[in-house]
Coordinates of C-alpha atoms in Angstrom, one line a residue:
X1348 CA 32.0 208.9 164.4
X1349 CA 31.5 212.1 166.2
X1350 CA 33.8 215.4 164.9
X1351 CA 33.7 218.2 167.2
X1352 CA 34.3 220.5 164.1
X1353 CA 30.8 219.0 162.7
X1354 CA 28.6 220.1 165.0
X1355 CA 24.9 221.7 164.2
X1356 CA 23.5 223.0 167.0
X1357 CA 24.0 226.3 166.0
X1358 CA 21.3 225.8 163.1
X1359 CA 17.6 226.2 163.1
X1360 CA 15.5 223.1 161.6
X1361 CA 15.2 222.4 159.3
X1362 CA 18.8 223.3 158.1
X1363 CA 20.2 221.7 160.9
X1364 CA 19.1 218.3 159.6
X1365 CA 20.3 219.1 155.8
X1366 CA 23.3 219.7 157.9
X1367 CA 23.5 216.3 159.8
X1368 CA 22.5 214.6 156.7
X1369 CA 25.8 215.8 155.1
X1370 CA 28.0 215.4 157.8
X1371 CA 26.4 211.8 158.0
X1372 CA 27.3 211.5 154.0
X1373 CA 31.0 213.0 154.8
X1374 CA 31.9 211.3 157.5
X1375 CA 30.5 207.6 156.1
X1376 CA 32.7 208.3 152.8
X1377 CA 36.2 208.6 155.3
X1378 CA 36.7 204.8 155.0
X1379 CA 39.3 203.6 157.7
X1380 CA 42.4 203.6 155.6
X1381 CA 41.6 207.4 155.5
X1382 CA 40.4 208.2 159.1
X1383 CA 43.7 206.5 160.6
X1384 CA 46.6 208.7 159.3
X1385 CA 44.9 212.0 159.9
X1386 CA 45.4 211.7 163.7
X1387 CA 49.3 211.8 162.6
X1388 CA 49.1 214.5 160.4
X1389 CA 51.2 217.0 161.7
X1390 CA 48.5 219.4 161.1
X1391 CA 46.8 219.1 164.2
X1392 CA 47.0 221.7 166.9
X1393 CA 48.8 225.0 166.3
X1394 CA 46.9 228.7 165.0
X1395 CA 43.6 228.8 164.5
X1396 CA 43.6 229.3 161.5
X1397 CA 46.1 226.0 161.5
X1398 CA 46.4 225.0 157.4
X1399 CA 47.0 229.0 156.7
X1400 CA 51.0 228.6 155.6
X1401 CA 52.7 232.4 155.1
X1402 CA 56.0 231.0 154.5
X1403 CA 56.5 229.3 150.7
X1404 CA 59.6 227.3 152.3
X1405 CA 57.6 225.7 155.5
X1406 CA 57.8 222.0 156.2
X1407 CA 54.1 221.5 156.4
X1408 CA 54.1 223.2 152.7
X1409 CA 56.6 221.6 151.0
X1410 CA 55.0 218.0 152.3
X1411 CA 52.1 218.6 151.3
X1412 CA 50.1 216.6 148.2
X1413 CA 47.6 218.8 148.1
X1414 CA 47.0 222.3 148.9
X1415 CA 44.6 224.8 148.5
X1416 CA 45.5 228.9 146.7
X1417 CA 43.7 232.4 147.1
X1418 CA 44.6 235.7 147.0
X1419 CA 45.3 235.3 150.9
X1420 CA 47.5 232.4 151.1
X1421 CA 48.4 228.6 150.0
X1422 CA 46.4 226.2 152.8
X1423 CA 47.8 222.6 152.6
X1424 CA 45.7 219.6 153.1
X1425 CA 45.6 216.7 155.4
X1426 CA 44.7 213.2 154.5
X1427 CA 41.7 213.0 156.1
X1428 CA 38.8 215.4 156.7
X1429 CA 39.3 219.8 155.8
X1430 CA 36.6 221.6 157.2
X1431 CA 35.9 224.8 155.3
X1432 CA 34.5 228.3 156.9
X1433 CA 34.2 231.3 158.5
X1434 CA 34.4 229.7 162.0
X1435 CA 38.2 229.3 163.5
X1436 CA 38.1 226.0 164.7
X1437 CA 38.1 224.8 160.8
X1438 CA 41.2 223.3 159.5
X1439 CA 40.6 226.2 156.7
X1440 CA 39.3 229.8 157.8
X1441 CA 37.7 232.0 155.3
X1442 CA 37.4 235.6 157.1
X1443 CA 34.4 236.4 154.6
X1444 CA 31.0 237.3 156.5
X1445 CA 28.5 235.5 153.4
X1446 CA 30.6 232.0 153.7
X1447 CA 28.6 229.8 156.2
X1448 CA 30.3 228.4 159.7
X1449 CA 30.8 225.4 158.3
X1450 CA 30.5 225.6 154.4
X1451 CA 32.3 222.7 152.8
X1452 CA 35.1 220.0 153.8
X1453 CA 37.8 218.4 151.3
X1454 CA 38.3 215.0 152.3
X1455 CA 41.6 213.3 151.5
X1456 CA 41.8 209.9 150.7
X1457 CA 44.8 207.9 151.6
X1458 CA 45.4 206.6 147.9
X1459 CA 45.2 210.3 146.5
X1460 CA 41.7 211.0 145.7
X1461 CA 40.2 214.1 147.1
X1462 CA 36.5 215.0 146.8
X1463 CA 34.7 218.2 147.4
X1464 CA 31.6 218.3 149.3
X1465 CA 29.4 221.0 150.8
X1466 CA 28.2 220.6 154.4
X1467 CA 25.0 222.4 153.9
X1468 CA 26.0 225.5 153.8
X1469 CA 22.9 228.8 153.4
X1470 CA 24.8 229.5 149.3
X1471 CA 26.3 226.2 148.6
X1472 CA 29.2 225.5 147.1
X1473 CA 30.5 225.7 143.4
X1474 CA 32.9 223.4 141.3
X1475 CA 34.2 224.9 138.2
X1476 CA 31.0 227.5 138.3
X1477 CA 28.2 224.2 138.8
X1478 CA 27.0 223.7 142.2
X1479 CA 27.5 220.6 143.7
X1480 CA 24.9 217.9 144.6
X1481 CA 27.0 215.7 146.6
X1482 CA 30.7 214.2 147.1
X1483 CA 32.3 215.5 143.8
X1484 CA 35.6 214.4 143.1
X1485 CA 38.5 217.1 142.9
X1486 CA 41.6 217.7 140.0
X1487 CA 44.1 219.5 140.1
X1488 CA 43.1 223.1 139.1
X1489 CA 39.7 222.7 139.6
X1490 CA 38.4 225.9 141.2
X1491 CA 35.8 226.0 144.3
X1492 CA 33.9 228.9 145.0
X1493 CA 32.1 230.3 148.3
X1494 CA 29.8 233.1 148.1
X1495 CA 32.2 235.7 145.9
X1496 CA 35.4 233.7 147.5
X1497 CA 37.2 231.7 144.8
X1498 CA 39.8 229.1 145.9
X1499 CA 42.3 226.8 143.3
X1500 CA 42.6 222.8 144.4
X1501 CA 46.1 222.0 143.5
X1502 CA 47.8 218.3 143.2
X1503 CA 51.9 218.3 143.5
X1504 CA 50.9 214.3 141.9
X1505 CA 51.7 214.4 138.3
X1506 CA 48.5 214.5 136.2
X1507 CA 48.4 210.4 136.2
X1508 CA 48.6 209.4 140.0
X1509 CA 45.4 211.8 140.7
X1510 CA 42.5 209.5 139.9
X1511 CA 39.6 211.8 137.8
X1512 CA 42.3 214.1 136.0
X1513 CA 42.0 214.6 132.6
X1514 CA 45.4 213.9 130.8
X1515 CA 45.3 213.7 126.9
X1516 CA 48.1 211.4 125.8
X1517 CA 50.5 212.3 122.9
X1518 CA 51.3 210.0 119.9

């Protein structure tokens, strides 16, 4: 499969095939029951900066399973692939000169499990203050930090439809 927004010839070897090596990880974990609703999104198209919502009520918002929180804004996710970075052809733009182009993606299952995986990026990418090795899987409030930027993944499931949460069960 061939993403336009996971390109590396930007890069210099030999990050450019730590780069392709991810993308080749990401893109093999999609599955098909993932890759075929994310064409009918409704996300695709629009701003740049196209996941970005500024209004609390909007339609794309309040659809949304999961969405993504900083200090600039509430991003909602697609099932399918998010591409995270500075450049504005990713689903989620971070205006932040020390995140790479293309420094992480959120993939989206279709039966509500989300996983967290950097694409290479020059600082990596951090999960609850650990950097990640691989496809980690996501909770909700679990927080993801780029360079000094910190982001909150957020599930609208309750705590028992999103596979990896930890739930403790009252007697």
């Amino acid at each position: 499969m061939n993403d336009p927004r996971l390109n590396s010839v930007h890069l210099e070897l030999p990050r450019r095939q730590e780069f392709r090596a991810a993308r080749d990880l990401l893109l093999n974990g999609c599955g098909d029951r993932t890759l075929c609703p994310q064409g009918s999104s409704g996300f695709d198209g629009g701003s740049p900066n196209h996941t970005a919502v500024e209004q609390p009520g909007s339609a794309e918002l309040i659809a949304a399973r999961f969405v993504l929180l900083d200090k600039d804004g509430t991003y909602p996710l697609k099932v399918g692939l998010n591409t995270v970075g500075r450049l504005p052809d990713n689903d989620i733009v971070i205006e932040d000169g020390y995140v790479s182009r293309r420094h992480c993606a959120i993939l989206v299952h279709s039966d509500n499990r989300c996983e967290l995986q950097d694409v290479a990026s020059k600082n990596g990418t951090f999960l609850n203050g650990r950097k990640i090795a691989g496809p980690t899987p996501l909770k909700s409030g679990d927080e993801i930090r780029m360079c000094s930027r910190n982001i909150v993944f957020m599930s609208r499931q309750p705590d028992a439809a999103v596979p990896g949460s930890h739930q403790t069960q009252r007697e």
